Each structure stands twice: as structure tokens, then as C-alpha cells.
Short mmCIF file of C-alpha atoms in Angstrom, two decimals:
data_model
loop_
_atom_site.label_atom_id
_atom_site.label_comp_id
_atom_site.label_asym_id
_atom_site.label_seq_id
_atom_site.Cartn_x
_atom_site.Cartn_y
_atom_site.Cartn_z
CA MET A 1 126.50 112.87 59.43
CA THR A 2 124.16 115.70 58.43
CA GLY A 3 121.31 115.57 55.81
CA ALA A 4 121.37 111.87 55.19
CA PHE A 5 119.45 109.16 56.56
CA LEU A 6 120.78 105.56 56.73
CA PHE A 7 118.38 102.63 56.63
CA TYR A 8 119.37 99.08 57.17
CA ARG A 9 117.08 96.15 56.80
CA ILE A 10 118.32 92.62 58.32
CA LYS A 11 116.20 89.63 57.98
CA PHE A 12 116.49 86.45 60.39
CA CYS A 13 115.39 83.07 59.36
CA ARG A 14 116.50 79.48 60.30
CA VAL A 15 120.01 78.47 60.18
CA LYS A 16 120.98 75.16 58.75
CA GLU A 17 123.48 74.34 61.60
CA PRO A 18 122.45 73.97 65.31
CA LEU A 19 123.06 77.14 67.13
CA VAL A 20 126.12 76.85 69.28
CA MET A 21 127.73 79.22 71.87
CA VAL A 22 131.03 80.94 71.19
CA ASN A 23 133.54 83.19 72.55
CA SER A 24 133.90 87.03 71.69
CA ARG A 25 136.23 86.46 68.58
CA GLN A 26 134.04 83.65 67.09
CA LEU A 27 130.95 85.74 67.65
CA ALA A 28 132.47 88.71 65.71
CA GLU A 29 133.55 86.28 62.97
CA CYS A 30 130.10 84.82 62.79
CA VAL A 31 128.22 88.02 62.63
CA ALA A 32 130.81 89.67 60.24
CA THR A 33 130.25 86.65 57.78
CA ALA A 34 126.49 86.57 58.19
CA MET A 35 126.18 90.45 57.56
CA GLY A 36 128.64 90.74 55.06
CA LYS A 37 130.69 93.24 57.16
CA PRO A 38 134.37 93.57 57.32
CA PRO A 39 135.83 91.06 60.08
CA THR A 40 138.21 93.97 61.54
CA SER A 41 135.64 96.57 62.17
CA THR A 42 133.26 93.88 63.41
CA ALA A 43 135.96 92.73 65.91
CA GLN A 44 136.59 96.41 66.93
CA HIS A 45 132.69 96.73 67.67
CA ALA A 46 133.23 93.69 69.94
CA LYS A 47 136.10 95.08 71.65
CA ASN A 48 134.46 98.48 72.22
CA LEU A 49 131.47 96.88 73.80
CA ARG A 50 133.65 94.75 76.02
CA GLU A 51 135.78 97.59 77.37
CA ALA A 52 132.76 100.09 77.25
CA LYS A 53 134.76 103.21 77.48
CA GLY A 54 132.75 106.36 77.86
CA ALA A 55 129.67 104.33 78.70
CA LYS A 56 127.24 105.99 81.11
CA GLU A 57 128.21 103.24 83.66
CA GLU A 58 132.02 103.47 83.17
CA GLY A 59 133.67 100.19 83.48
CA VAL A 60 130.74 98.20 83.12
CA PRO A 61 130.96 96.01 79.94
CA LEU A 62 127.99 96.20 77.62
CA VAL A 63 128.69 92.32 76.53
CA THR A 64 130.05 89.44 78.43
CA ALA A 65 133.85 90.12 79.16
CA GLY A 66 136.51 88.14 81.21
CA GLY A 67 139.58 85.84 80.23
CA ARG A 68 141.30 85.24 77.08
CA GLY A 69 142.04 82.05 74.99
CA ARG A 70 140.53 78.91 76.83
CA ASN A 71 139.38 81.07 79.62
CA ALA A 72 137.31 83.32 77.32
CA PRO A 73 133.74 83.43 78.41
CA THR A 74 130.77 81.98 76.29
CA MET A 75 128.96 84.83 74.75
CA SER A 76 125.22 84.94 75.05
CA ARG A 77 122.29 85.61 72.52
CA LYS A 78 121.97 89.02 74.08
CA ASP A 79 125.62 89.58 73.32
CA ALA A 80 125.10 88.89 69.77
CA ALA A 81 122.06 91.08 69.73
CA THR A 82 124.16 93.91 71.28
CA LEU A 83 126.68 93.43 68.68
CA ILE A 84 124.38 93.53 65.79
CA CYS A 85 122.54 96.58 67.00
CA ALA A 86 126.02 98.29 67.48
CA ILE A 87 126.77 97.54 63.95
CA LEU A 88 123.64 98.53 62.37
CA GLY A 89 123.24 101.78 64.22
CA SER A 90 126.80 103.25 64.04
CA ASP A 91 128.01 105.69 61.48
CA ALA A 92 131.81 104.94 62.59
CA VAL A 93 133.29 102.02 64.55
CA GLN A 94 134.11 104.13 67.59
CA ASP A 95 130.31 104.91 68.09
CA SER A 96 129.64 101.40 69.28
CA VAL A 97 128.94 102.18 73.03
CA LYS A 98 126.90 105.20 72.36
CA THR A 99 124.76 103.44 69.69
CA VAL A 100 124.09 100.59 72.05
CA GLU A 101 123.26 103.18 74.75
CA TRP A 102 120.74 105.36 72.60
CA MET A 103 119.11 102.21 71.15
CA ARG A 104 118.27 100.85 74.80
CA ASP A 105 116.84 104.29 75.59
CA LEU A 106 114.25 104.36 72.75
CA LYS A 107 110.61 104.06 74.08
CA PRO A 108 109.35 100.71 72.91
CA GLU A 109 105.80 100.44 71.48
CA PHE A 110 103.98 97.17 70.76
CA HIS A 111 101.38 97.28 67.89
CA GLY A 112 99.79 93.81 68.58
CA TYR A 113 99.36 90.47 66.84
CA ARG A 114 97.41 90.34 63.59
CA PHE A 115 95.86 87.17 62.52
CA ARG A 116 94.97 85.99 58.88
CA ARG A 117 91.60 84.47 58.35
CA PRO A 118 90.44 81.64 58.37
CA TYR A 119 93.22 80.60 60.86
CA GLY A 120 92.97 83.46 63.42
CA ARG A 121 89.88 82.01 65.20
CA PHE A 122 92.00 79.04 66.23
CA TRP A 123 94.69 80.37 68.38
CA ARG A 124 95.07 82.15 71.69
CA ILE A 125 97.71 84.91 71.83
CA ALA A 126 99.62 82.67 74.21
CA ASP A 127 100.08 80.08 71.22
CA VAL A 128 101.89 82.45 69.08
CA GLU A 129 103.85 84.69 71.51
CA ILE A 130 107.70 84.89 70.75
CA GLY A 131 108.93 86.08 74.22
CA ILE A 132 109.16 89.89 73.45
CA ARG A 133 107.55 91.64 76.45
CA PRO A 134 106.22 95.47 76.36
CA GLY A 135 109.06 96.68 78.43
CA HIS A 136 111.85 94.98 76.46
CA ASP A 137 114.41 97.51 74.75
CA VAL A 138 115.74 96.93 71.12
CA VAL A 139 118.68 94.83 72.43
CA GLU A 140 116.48 92.63 74.57
CA ALA A 141 114.02 92.20 71.72
CA LEU A 142 116.58 91.03 69.43
CA ALA A 143 117.82 88.68 71.93
CA ARG A 144 114.54 87.09 72.12
CA VAL A 145 114.63 86.63 68.29
CA LEU A 146 117.88 84.87 68.38
CA GLU A 147 116.55 82.65 71.31
CA PHE A 148 113.46 81.89 69.43
CA PHE A 149 115.50 79.64 67.01
CA ASP A 150 116.44 77.42 69.82
CA ARG A 151 112.69 76.39 70.15
CA GLU A 152 111.52 76.93 66.76
CA ALA A 153 110.39 73.20 66.36
CA GLU A 154 108.54 73.40 69.59
CA TYR A 155 106.82 76.66 68.29
CA LYS A 156 105.68 75.14 65.13
CA THR A 157 103.81 72.42 66.95
CA ALA A 158 101.13 75.29 67.47
CA PHE A 159 100.29 75.21 63.78
CA GLU A 160 99.93 71.57 63.25
CA GLY A 161 96.81 70.29 61.82
CA TYR A 162 95.77 73.44 60.00
CA ARG A 163 99.02 75.07 58.85
CA PRO A 164 100.10 75.68 55.09
CA ALA A 165 102.15 72.97 53.50
CA SER A 166 105.29 75.30 53.99
CA LEU A 167 105.63 77.36 57.18
CA ASP A 168 107.69 80.44 56.59
CA ILE A 169 108.68 82.24 59.83
CA TYR A 170 110.59 85.50 59.58
CA PHE A 171 111.84 88.46 61.65
CA ARG A 172 112.88 91.78 60.03
CA LEU A 173 114.75 94.46 61.96
CA TYR A 174 114.89 98.01 60.57
CA VAL A 175 117.37 100.73 61.76
CA GLU A 176 117.17 104.29 60.73
CA PHE A 177 119.80 106.84 61.98
CA PRO A 178 120.58 109.64 62.93
CA GLN A 179 116.80 109.65 63.41
CA ARG A 180 117.09 107.03 65.91
CA PHE A 181 114.16 104.81 64.83
CA VAL A 182 114.00 100.98 65.02
CA SER A 183 111.16 98.70 64.15
CA LEU A 184 110.99 94.84 64.58
CA THR A 185 108.55 92.78 62.59
CA PHE A 186 107.73 89.07 63.12
CA GLY A 187 105.38 86.82 60.93
CA VAL A 188 104.42 83.38 59.89
CA ARG A 189 103.41 84.02 56.36
CA ARG A 190 99.50 83.97 55.61
CA LEU A 191 98.90 83.15 59.36
CA VAL A 192 100.06 85.79 61.81
CA SER A 193 102.31 88.90 62.17
CA ALA A 194 103.33 91.42 64.84
CA ALA A 195 105.25 94.58 65.00
CA TRP A 196 107.13 96.50 67.60
CA THR A 197 108.81 99.97 67.10
CA TYR A 198 111.28 102.04 69.17
CA GLY A 199 111.64 105.82 68.96
CA ARG A 200 109.83 107.99 66.44
CA ARG A 201 110.55 108.95 62.89
CA LEU A 202 111.09 112.66 63.29
CA GLY A 203 112.66 115.37 60.85
CA PRO A 204 113.86 118.90 61.34
CA PRO A 205 111.20 121.39 62.12
CA GLY A 206 109.61 122.93 59.13
CA GLN A 207 111.31 120.54 56.77
CA ALA A 208 109.12 117.45 57.01
CA GLY A 209 108.52 117.22 53.27
CA ALA A 210 111.99 117.71 52.29
CA VAL A 211 113.23 115.16 54.83
CA ASP A 212 110.73 112.63 53.61
CA ARG A 213 111.88 113.00 50.06
CA ALA A 214 115.49 113.00 51.01
CA GLY A 215 114.97 110.09 53.49
CA ARG A 216 113.34 107.85 50.85
CA VAL A 217 116.20 108.50 48.43
CA ALA A 218 118.84 107.83 51.06
CA ARG A 219 117.02 104.77 52.43
CA ASP A 220 116.70 103.34 49.19
CA ARG A 221 120.32 103.91 48.34
CA CYS A 222 121.44 102.51 51.64
CA ASN A 223 119.09 99.54 51.92
CA HIS A 224 120.85 96.37 53.18
CA GLU A 225 119.34 92.97 53.68
CA THR A 226 121.21 89.94 55.26
CA THR A 227 119.83 86.73 55.85
CA PHE A 228 121.05 84.38 58.63
CA LYS A 229 120.77 80.86 57.39
#
């Protein structure tokens, strides 16, 4: 795809039901429903990641793989993150494997935690960390986001005594391609926020202004938001 930039925004928040582990088919169905994607293409992405044809490490699945039916393996949070990344960063369904590989290769950069007054002086960084480490790639970081909701209640105890009446925790993942740029934002509204970026926003040499204008138009047109709840 030339001359166009796709921009996807996905928002993660608390699910109503307890998170349960599922097999590959069930995971594909869940992700397709939550993201509003066609079940057939989502299932194909999952299959591509299991078979990993054309991967740098030939024959090494990019998600958990194994038996079928009752013997089908349980998928992990990292498997879910891998599938979501494949969907958001692929121009075509056959791009699943190379999409996940280029996402993993993006250079991570952590921009720090920002505390809102007057609450910032009460916390240590360790109280609000969500498990994403400086060396984590996009897939690993997104896996930590999904794992976070397993311990959300425990995390909220850090805010007891001086938190607002309603505690709104959110994560947003932005994916832009073919620029190959990803950003992840975390926040507790009115209290604290943090951001991670992967890769850099770059345009064709000598055409930065044109790319910016075209990029904004394309991004506005291709902006999608999905809430997991």
C-alpha cells in the first residue's frame, strides 16, 4: 500500500466477566467479537501465527500450538496480544507473521510516569507500575496490559484513602503502518499516566509536509476504537 497511512486506536478497559483461558478457536472468536473484525479473517490470522510459515525461525509458532479438540492447548495472554497485533498491523490477512515480526523489532522507548497534583507526592513509582519493562517489545507490553486486568483489584488498593470517587483506568494502543510506529498509553484519570513508543514516525525524504497532511487525513478516515468490556 503506497501513499496512505492507516491508523488504528484500540482502548482496553475492565471486562464485565472474569477473564478465562481459552483455546485458539475460542480466542479468535473472542478477539473478532471484541474488535468488530470478521471471524473468518481473525481465525486465519490465528492459523497463520500457529503455522508461522515464512517466519525468521522457520517452524517455530508465534503463538501456542499443539493438539486439536479436547487436546487443544490453552492460549496465554501473550498469544492474545500477538493476535491483536497481527490484526492491527496487517494490510492483508496473509501478512500476519511478518507483521508480528516487524512489531517485535521496533525499538522501545519509555517516556516515564507523570503524576497529577496533588496526588503525585503520595506515591512511589513502584506503587503504580503496571509491569511493562524498558526492554519489552510491543507484543510483550500488550501482554502485560491484558495480564493487568487479572490483578486490577489489587492495583486499586494503592489509591485507597485519597483517590477520586470513580477510578477510571485505561490503556490505549495506537498502530500506524506502513510507517511502523506504535504507541501505548496507560492512565488513571486525574492521577497518573505513562507512555511507551515503538519505532519512529518517518515519511519519505523531502516530503515531510505532504506526508503529514496526507497522514492526518488518512488517519482520521481509518481511525477505529474498540473497547474490551
